Coordinates of C-alpha atoms in Angstrom, one line a residue:
V218 CA -22.5 39.2 152.2
Q219 CA -21.1 42.6 153.8
L220 CA -17.5 43.1 153.1
Q221 CA -15.4 45.4 155.3
A222 CA -11.7 46.3 154.0
S223 CA -9.0 47.5 156.4
G224 CA -5.3 47.5 156.7
G225 CA -4.6 50.6 154.3
G226 CA -2.2 53.1 155.4
L227 CA 0.9 55.4 154.3
V228 CA 4.3 53.3 153.5
Q229 CA 7.5 54.1 151.8
A230 CA 8.3 52.8 148.6
G231 CA 9.7 49.2 149.1
G232 CA 7.6 48.7 152.3
S233 CA 4.6 46.1 152.6
L234 CA 1.4 46.1 153.9
R235 CA -1.2 43.5 154.6
L236 CA -5.1 44.4 153.7
S237 CA -8.0 42.4 155.2
C238 CA -11.5 42.0 154.3
A239 CA -13.9 40.7 156.7
A240 CA -17.2 39.2 155.7
S241 CA -20.5 38.8 157.1
G242 CA -22.6 35.8 156.8
R243 CA -22.2 32.2 156.3
T244 CA -22.0 32.3 152.7
F245 CA -18.4 33.5 152.4
S246 CA -17.0 30.2 151.7
S247 CA -19.2 29.8 148.4
Y248 CA -18.0 33.0 146.8
A249 CA -14.7 33.7 144.6
M250 CA -13.2 36.6 146.3
S251 CA -11.0 39.5 144.8
W252 CA -9.2 42.6 145.1
F253 CA -9.4 45.5 142.8
R254 CA -7.8 49.0 143.2
Q255 CA -8.8 52.6 142.0
P256 CA -5.8 54.9 141.4
P257 CA -6.3 58.5 141.4
G258 CA -8.2 59.9 138.7
K259 CA -8.4 56.6 137.0
E260 CA -10.9 53.5 136.6
R261 CA -11.0 50.6 139.0
E262 CA -8.8 47.8 138.1
F263 CA -8.4 44.5 138.9
V264 CA -5.6 43.0 141.3
A265 CA -6.2 39.6 142.1
V266 CA -8.8 36.7 142.7
I267 CA -9.1 33.7 144.7
N268 CA -11.7 31.0 144.2
W269 CA -14.1 29.6 147.0
S270 CA -11.5 27.0 148.5
G271 CA -8.0 29.2 148.3
G272 CA -6.8 26.2 145.7
A273 CA -6.7 28.6 142.7
T274 CA -5.4 32.2 142.4
Y275 CA -5.0 34.5 139.5
Y276 CA -3.0 38.0 139.4
A277 CA -3.0 41.1 137.2
D278 CA 0.1 40.7 135.4
S279 CA 1.9 43.6 136.7
L280 CA 1.7 42.8 140.2
K281 CA 2.8 39.2 139.9
G282 CA 5.5 38.1 142.3
R283 CA 4.9 41.4 144.8
F284 CA 1.3 40.8 145.9
T285 CA -0.3 37.4 147.4
I286 CA -3.9 36.9 147.9
S287 CA -5.2 34.2 150.6
R288 CA -8.3 33.5 152.6
D289 CA -9.3 32.1 155.7
N290 CA -12.9 30.7 155.3
A291 CA -13.1 29.7 159.1
K292 CA -12.4 33.4 159.9
N293 CA -14.6 34.6 156.9
T294 CA -11.5 37.1 156.0
L295 CA -9.8 37.7 152.5
Y296 CA -6.2 39.1 152.7
L297 CA -3.7 40.7 150.4
Q298 CA -0.1 40.7 151.2
M299 CA 1.6 43.5 149.4
N300 CA 5.4 43.8 149.1
S301 CA 7.7 45.9 147.5
L302 CA 5.3 48.6 147.0
K303 CA 5.9 51.3 144.5
P304 CA 4.4 54.6 144.5
E305 CA 2.2 53.7 141.4
D306 CA 0.4 51.3 144.0
T307 CA -1.1 54.3 145.5
A308 CA -5.0 53.4 145.2
V309 CA -8.1 52.9 147.2
Y310 CA -8.1 48.9 147.3
Y311 CA -11.7 47.4 147.2
C312 CA -12.5 43.7 148.2
A313 CA -15.2 42.2 146.2
G314 CA -17.0 38.6 146.1
G315 CA -18.9 37.1 143.4
N316 CA -20.2 33.6 141.7
Y317 CA -18.4 33.7 138.7
G318 CA -15.0 32.0 139.5
L319 CA -11.7 33.5 138.8
A320 CA -13.3 36.7 137.3
I321 CA -11.4 39.8 136.5
E322 CA -13.8 42.3 135.5
V323 CA -15.8 44.7 137.9
Y324 CA -19.1 43.7 136.3
E325 CA -18.8 40.2 137.4
Y326 CA -19.1 40.9 141.3
D327 CA -22.0 41.2 143.3
Y328 CA -20.4 42.3 146.5
W329 CA -18.2 45.3 147.5
G330 CA -16.4 46.5 150.1
Q331 CA -16.0 50.3 151.1
G332 CA -12.6 50.5 149.9
T333 CA -9.2 51.4 152.0
Q334 CA -6.6 53.7 151.2
V335 CA -2.9 52.9 150.3
T336 CA -0.7 55.4 149.8
V337 CA 3.0 54.6 148.9
S338 CA 5.5 57.5 149.1
S339 CA 8.8 57.9 146.8

């Protein structure tokens, strides 16, 4: 499956953004999908994951309540709604797909999008 992330941009602190990840191929609905992010000068870190049906999700503890992951299998699209954004949310955001359920490690994902930049100004 090929993944294309979009929706990033520049937003003021307290604002919102919705990221999208469009997938090609007929097997999107069989994969668990996740969002990771890579802040400037730091390693890539887990944000959120959703199972193949959308019935189960898991978030990084620090992001619970502000970020919401969802998917539309009919549209082959993954989403990340980000609210109450903070400057520390500034990062390149990546979508990823894999076969290991609610995985949170980079190495557990086989497919990656190209990333979309999110910049939150103070």
